[in-house]
Short mmCIF file of C-alpha atoms in Angstrom, two decimals:
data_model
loop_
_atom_site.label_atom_id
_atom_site.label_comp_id
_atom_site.label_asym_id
_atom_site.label_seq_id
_atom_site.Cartn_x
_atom_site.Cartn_y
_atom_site.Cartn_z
CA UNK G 1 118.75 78.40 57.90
CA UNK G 2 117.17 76.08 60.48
CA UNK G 3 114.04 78.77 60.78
CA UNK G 4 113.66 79.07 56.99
CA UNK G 5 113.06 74.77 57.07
CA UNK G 6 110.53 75.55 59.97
CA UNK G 7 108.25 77.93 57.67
CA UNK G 8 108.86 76.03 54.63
CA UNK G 9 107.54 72.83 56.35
CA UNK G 10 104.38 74.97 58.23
CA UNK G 11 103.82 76.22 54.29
CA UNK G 12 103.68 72.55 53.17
CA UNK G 13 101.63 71.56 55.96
CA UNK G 14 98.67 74.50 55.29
CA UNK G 15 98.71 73.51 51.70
CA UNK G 16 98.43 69.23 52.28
CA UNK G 17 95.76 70.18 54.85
CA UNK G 18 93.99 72.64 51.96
CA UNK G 19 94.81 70.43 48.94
CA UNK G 20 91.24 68.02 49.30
CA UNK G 21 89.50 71.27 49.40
CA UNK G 22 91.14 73.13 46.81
CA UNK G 23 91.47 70.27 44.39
CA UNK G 24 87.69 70.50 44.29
CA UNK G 25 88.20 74.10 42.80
CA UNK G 26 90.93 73.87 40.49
CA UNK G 27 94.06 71.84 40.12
CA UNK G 28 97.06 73.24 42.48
CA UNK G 29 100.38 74.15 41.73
CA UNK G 30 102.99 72.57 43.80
CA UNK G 31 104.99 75.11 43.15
CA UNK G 32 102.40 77.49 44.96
CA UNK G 33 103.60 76.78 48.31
CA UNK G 34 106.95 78.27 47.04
CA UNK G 35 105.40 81.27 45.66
CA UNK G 36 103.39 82.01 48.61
CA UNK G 37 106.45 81.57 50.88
CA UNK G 38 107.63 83.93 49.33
CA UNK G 39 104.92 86.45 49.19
CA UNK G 40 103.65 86.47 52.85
CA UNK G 41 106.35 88.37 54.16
CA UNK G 42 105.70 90.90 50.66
CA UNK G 43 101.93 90.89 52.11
CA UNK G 44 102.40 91.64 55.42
CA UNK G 45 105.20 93.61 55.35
CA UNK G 46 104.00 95.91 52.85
CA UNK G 47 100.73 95.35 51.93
CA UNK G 48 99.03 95.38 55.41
CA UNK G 49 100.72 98.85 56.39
CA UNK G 50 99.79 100.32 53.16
CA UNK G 51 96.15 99.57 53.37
CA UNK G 52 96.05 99.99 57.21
CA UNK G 53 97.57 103.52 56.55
CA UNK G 54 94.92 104.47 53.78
CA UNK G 55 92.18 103.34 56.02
CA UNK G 56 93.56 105.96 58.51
CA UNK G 57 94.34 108.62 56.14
CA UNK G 58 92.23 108.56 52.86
CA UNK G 59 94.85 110.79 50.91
CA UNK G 60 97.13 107.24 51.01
CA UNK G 61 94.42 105.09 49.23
CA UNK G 62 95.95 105.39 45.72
CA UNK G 63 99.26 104.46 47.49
CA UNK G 64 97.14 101.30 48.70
CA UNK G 65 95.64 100.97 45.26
CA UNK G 66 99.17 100.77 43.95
CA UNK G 67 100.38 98.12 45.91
CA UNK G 68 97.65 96.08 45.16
CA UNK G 69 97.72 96.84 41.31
CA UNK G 70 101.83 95.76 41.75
CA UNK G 71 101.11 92.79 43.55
CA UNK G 72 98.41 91.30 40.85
CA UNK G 73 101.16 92.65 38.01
CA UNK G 74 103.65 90.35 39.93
CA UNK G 75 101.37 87.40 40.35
CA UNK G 76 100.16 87.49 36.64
CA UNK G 77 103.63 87.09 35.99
CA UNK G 78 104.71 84.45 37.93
CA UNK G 79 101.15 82.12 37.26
CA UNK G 80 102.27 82.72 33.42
CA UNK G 81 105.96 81.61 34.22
CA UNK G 82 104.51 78.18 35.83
CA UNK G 83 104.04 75.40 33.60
CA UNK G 84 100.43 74.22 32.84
CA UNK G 85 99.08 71.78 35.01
CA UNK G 86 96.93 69.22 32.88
#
């Protein structure tokens, strides 16, 4: 539990450091450093192999392409589940 709180509170930290910057861009969802908390491990875990191994061998890079087409289906889905900042 303890080193969940630790990367939760290094998430929170990235985004209050990013916010001034960000805000310039677009209004940010708190609930983004939830979402992305969630998704690193997704990203590296998966993501990262998948391209790394379709940079290596070029008959992977629609199993690349896939990953990446999943991960925008997912992340479509969960912007459209957040409510509207305003």
């Amino acid at each position: 539990s303890i080193p969940h709180k630790q990367s939760l509170k290094k998430h929170f930290s990235v985004y209050l450091g990013l916010l001034p910057i960000l805000a310039q861009l677009q209004p940010q969802h708190p609930v983004t450093v939830f979402v992305n908390w969630i998704f690193t491990p997704v990203l590296s875990g998966i993501m990262l192999p998948a391209c790394l191994a379709a940079m290596f061998a070029p008959p992977l890079t629609p199993l690349a392409d896939y990953v990446w087409w999943v991960t925008e289906q997912v992340a479509q889905h969960v912007s459209h589940l957040l409510p509207a900042l305003q």
